[in-house]
Coordinates of C-alpha atoms in Angstrom, one line a residue:
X1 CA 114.1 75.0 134.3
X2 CA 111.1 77.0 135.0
X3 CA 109.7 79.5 132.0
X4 CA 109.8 82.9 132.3
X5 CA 106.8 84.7 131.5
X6 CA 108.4 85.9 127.2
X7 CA 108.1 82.0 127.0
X8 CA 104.8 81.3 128.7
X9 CA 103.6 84.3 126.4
X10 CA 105.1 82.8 123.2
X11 CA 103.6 79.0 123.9
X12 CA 99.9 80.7 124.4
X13 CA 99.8 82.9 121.4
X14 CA 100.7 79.7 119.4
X15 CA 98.2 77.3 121.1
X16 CA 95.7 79.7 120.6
X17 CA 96.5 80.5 117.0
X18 CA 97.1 76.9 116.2
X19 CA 93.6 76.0 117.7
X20 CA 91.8 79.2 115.7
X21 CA 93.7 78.0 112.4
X22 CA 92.3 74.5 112.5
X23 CA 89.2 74.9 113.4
X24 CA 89.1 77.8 110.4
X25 CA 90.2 75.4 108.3
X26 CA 88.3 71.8 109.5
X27 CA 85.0 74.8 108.8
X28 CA 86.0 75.7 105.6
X29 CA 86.5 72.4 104.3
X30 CA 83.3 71.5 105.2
X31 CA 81.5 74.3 103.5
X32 CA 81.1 75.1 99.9
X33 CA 83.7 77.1 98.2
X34 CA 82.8 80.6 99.6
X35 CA 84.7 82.7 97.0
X36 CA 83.9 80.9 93.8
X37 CA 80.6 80.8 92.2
X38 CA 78.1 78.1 92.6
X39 CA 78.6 75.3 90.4
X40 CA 76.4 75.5 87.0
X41 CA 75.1 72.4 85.4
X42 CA 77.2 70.9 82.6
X43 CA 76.9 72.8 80.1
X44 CA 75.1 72.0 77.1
X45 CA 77.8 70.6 74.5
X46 CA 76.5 72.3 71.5
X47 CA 76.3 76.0 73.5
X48 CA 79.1 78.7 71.9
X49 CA 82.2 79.0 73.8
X50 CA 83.2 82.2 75.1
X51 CA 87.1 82.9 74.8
X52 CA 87.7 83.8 78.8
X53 CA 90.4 86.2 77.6
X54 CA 88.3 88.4 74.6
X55 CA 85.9 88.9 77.8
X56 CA 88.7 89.6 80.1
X57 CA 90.0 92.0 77.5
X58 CA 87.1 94.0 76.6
X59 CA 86.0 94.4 80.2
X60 CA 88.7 95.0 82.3
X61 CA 86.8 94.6 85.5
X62 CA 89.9 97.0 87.7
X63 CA 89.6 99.7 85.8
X64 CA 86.2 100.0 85.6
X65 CA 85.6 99.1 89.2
X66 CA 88.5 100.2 91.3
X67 CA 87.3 97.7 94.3
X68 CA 87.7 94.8 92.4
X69 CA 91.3 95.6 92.3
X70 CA 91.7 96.7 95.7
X71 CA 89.6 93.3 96.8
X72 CA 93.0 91.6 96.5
X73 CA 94.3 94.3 99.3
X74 CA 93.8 93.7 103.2
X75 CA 91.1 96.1 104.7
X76 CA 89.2 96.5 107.5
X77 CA 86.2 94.2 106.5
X78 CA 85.3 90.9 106.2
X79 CA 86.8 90.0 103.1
X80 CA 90.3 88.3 103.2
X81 CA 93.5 88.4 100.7
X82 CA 93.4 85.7 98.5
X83 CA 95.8 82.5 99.2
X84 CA 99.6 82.8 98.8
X85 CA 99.3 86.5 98.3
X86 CA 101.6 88.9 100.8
X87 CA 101.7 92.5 101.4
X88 CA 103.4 95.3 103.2
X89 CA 104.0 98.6 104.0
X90 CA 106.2 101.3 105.1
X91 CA 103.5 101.6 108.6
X92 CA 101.5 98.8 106.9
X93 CA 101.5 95.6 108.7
X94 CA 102.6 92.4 106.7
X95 CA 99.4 90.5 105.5
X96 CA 99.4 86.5 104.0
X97 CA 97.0 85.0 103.1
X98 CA 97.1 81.2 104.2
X99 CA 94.0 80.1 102.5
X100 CA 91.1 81.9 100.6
X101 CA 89.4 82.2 104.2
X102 CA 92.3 82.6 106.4
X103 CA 94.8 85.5 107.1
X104 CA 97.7 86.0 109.0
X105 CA 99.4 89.4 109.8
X106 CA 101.8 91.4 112.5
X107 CA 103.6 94.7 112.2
X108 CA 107.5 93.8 112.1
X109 CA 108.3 97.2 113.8
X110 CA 105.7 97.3 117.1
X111 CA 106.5 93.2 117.3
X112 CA 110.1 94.4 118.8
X113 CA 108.1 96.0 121.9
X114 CA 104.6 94.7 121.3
X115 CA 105.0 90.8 120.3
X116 CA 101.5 89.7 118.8
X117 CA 100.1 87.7 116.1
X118 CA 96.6 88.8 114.2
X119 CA 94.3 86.1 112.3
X120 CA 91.1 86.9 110.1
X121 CA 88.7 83.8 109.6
X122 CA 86.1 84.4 107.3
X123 CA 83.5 81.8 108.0
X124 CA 80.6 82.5 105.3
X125 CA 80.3 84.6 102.1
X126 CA 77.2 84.1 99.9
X127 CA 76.1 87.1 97.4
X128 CA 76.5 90.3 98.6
X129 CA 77.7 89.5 102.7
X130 CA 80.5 87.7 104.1
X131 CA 80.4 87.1 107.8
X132 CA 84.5 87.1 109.7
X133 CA 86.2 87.4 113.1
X134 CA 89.6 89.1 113.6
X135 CA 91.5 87.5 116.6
X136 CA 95.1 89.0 117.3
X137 CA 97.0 87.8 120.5
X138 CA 99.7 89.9 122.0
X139 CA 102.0 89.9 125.0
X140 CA 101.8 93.1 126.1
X141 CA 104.3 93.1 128.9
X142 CA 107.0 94.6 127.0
X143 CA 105.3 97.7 125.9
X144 CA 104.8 99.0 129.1
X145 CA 108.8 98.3 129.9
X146 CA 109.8 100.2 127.1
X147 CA 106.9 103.1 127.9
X148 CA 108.2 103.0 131.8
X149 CA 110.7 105.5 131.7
X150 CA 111.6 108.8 131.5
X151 CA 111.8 111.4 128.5
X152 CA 109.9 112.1 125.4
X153 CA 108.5 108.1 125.2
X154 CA 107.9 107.8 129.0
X155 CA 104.5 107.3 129.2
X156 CA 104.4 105.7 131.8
X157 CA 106.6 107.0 135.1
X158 CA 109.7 105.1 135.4
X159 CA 109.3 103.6 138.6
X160 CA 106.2 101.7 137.5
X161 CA 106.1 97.9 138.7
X162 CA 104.6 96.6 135.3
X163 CA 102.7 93.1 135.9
X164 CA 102.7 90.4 133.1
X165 CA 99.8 91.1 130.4
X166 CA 98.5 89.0 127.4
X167 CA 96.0 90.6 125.4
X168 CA 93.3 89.1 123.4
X169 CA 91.3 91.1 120.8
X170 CA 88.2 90.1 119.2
X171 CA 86.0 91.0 116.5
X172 CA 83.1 90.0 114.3
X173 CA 83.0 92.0 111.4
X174 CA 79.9 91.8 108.5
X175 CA 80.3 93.2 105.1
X176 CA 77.8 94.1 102.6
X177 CA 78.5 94.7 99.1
X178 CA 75.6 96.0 97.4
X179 CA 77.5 96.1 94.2
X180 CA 81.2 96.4 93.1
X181 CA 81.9 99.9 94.0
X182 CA 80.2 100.6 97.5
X183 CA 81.0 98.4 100.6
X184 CA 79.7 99.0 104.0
X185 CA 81.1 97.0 107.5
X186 CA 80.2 96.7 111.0
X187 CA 82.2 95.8 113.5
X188 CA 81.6 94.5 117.3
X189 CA 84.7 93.9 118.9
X190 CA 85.6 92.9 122.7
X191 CA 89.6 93.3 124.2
X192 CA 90.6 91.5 127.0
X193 CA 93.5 91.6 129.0
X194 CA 93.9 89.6 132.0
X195 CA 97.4 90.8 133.9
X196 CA 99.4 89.0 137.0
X197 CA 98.4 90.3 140.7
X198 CA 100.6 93.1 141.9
X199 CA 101.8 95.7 140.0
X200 CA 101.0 99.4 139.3
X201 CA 98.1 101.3 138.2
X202 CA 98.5 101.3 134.1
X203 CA 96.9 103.7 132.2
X204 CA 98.1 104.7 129.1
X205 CA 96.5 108.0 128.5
X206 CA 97.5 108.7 124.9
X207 CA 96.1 109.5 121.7
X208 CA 95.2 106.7 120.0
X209 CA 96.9 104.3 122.5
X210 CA 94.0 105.1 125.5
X211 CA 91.1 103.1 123.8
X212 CA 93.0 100.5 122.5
X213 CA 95.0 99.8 126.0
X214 CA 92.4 100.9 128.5
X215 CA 92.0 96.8 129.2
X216 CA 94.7 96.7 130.9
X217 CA 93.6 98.6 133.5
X218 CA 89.7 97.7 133.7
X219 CA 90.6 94.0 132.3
X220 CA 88.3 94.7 129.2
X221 CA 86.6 97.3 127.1
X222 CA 84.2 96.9 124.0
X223 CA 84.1 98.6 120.5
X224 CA 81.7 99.3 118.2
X225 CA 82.8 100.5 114.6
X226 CA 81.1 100.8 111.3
X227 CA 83.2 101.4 108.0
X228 CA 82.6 102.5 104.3
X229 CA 84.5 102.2 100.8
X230 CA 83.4 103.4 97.6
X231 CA 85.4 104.5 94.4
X232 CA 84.6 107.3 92.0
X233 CA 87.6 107.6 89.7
X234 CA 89.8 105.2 87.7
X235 CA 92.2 103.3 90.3
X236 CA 90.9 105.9 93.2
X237 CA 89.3 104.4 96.1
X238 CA 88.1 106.4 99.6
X239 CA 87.5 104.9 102.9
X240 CA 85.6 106.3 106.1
X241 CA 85.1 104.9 109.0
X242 CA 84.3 105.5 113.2
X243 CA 85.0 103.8 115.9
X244 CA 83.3 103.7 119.7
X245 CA 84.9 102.5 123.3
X246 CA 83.4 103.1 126.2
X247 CA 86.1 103.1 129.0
X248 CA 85.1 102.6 132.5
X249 CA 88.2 104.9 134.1
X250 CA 86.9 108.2 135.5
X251 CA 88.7 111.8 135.1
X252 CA 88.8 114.4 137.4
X253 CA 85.3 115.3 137.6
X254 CA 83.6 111.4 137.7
X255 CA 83.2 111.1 134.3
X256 CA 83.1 107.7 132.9
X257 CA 86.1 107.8 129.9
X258 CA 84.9 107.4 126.0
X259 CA 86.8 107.4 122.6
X260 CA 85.3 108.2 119.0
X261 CA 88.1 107.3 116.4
X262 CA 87.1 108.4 112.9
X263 CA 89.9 108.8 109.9
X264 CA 89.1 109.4 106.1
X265 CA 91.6 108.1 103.2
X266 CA 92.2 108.0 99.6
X267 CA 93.5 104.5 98.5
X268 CA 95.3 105.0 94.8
X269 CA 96.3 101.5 93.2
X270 CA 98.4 101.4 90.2
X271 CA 97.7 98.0 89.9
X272 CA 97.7 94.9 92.2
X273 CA 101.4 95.4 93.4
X274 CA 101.6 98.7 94.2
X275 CA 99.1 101.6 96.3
X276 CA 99.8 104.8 98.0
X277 CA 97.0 105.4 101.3
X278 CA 96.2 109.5 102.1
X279 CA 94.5 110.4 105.1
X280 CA 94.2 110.9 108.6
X281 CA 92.8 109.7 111.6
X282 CA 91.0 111.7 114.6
X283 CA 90.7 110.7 118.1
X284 CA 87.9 112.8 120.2
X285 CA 87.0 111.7 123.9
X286 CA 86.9 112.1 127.8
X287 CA 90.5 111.3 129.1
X288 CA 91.7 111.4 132.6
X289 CA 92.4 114.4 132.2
X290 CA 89.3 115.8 130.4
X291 CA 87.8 115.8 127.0
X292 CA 90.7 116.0 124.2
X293 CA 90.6 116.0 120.5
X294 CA 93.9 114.9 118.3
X295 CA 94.7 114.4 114.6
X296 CA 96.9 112.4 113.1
X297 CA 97.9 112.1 109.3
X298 CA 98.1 109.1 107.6
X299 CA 100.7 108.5 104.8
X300 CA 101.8 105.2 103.5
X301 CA 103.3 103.4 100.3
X302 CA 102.0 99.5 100.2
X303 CA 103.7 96.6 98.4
X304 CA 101.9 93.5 96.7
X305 CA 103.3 90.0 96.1

């Protein structure tokens, strides 16, 4: 029996993550231990010992440096969760971290319509920078079914003959962390999505969906994005950051298309288990139909394991 294209779709998205996996690994095997410190000589055998847990105690390095804590959180840089640990949201995708250097996540909701599947590899962290890429695969296909109709979701007119899509996103991402309350990241990202012959004209000219779909119709788009975290107050993290797509789809006047995306959010951790994430996100650009601006609050309650 021949596949259909949901199982050509499945069987690239795990070739391709089963190759990016591998290699992340067969890497970070090779290289020395990225998150750990570089090994001192042996220490001298008549040197004091220091009781790890009177030093843990009297500087509790969370409290007094709210990113330490909210290191063990996913984020938008190039730091990764630390191996074995999990985490969710109520909009949050699920995060695991496979290895120190290697981490896995997909939102359980959008993968009913939007099957995909995101790694993080961080190849290098010495000092102050780590160095990562962000891949995520998705079959996109499905989307635009469920968009094609008509009503308060149809985003797409219901007589649209939508072609078979896979998209692939990638990113390098750079971190530097100057010291442990101030991070600063830059991103340069390129989406591609190749789709069958035939089929209608797809654009999905919606807030926060334009940019990050616009490949479909041109085949690929670019980003640009720069990110900053600090912390000021006990548990109380913030988080800024902007990103740039330049979309080759013209409006009504010739225009070229473009997208800033900025958002703003206050990250409060009551420990490692347990955060609430206030903010919102605003989307300002030339659509098809001329320039728009939109905003879009942000609430969400994430879980720890």
């Amino acid at each position: 029996m021949t596949p259909g294209r949901p199982e050509m779709a499945f069987a690239a998205m795990a070739l391709t993550f089963g190759a990016l996996t591998f290699g992340a690994q067969v890497a970070d095997a090779d290289a020395p231990v990225a998150h750990a410190a570089v090994a001192a000589p042996v220490a001298d055998a008549d040197a004091p010992v220091v009781d790890a847990d009177a030093v843990s105690a009297d500087a509790p390095e969370s409290e007094a440096h709210p990113l330490a804590s909210a290191q063990r959180w996913s984020s938008d840089t190039a730091l990764t969760v630390p191996a074995g640990r999990t985490e969710f949201g109520l909009f949050h995708p699920i995060h695991w971290g496979v290895t120190d250097a290697i981490e896995l996540s997909a939102h359980p909701i959008l993968a009913a319509i939007w099957p995909h599947l995101e790694v993080k590899l961080q190849w290098w962290r010495r000092g102050t920078l780590a160095i990562a890429t962000r891949h995520r695969l998705s079959y996109i296909t499905p989307m635009l079914d469920f968009f094609a109709r008509e009503g308060a979701l149809g985003l797409l007119p219901a007589e649209t003959d939508v072609p078979f899509v896979l998209g692939l996103d990638s990113a390098y991402l750079a971190t530097w962390s100057p010291c442990e309350c101030f991070r600063v990241t830059g991103e340069l990202g390129l989406f591609v999505a190749p789709k069958a012959k035939g089929g209608d004209r797809i654009v999905l000219d919606f807030p926060f969906l334009y940019s990050r779909f616009a490949a479909v119709e041109t085949g690929a788009t670019v980003y640009l994005g720069l990110g900053l975290t600090g912390s000021f107050a006990g548990r109380i993290a913030w988080q800024i950051d902007a990103r740039f797509t330049p979309i080759p789809i013209a409006d009504g006047n010739g225009g070229a298309g473009w997208i800033l995306e900025a958002g703003g959010a206050l990250q409060v951790y009551a420990n490692e288990h347990f955060g609430v994430n206030l903010g919102a996100r605003i989307a300002h650009g030339r659509y098809p139909v001329g320039v728009r601006t939109h905003v879009l609050p942000v609430v969400d309650v994430r879980i720890g394991l």
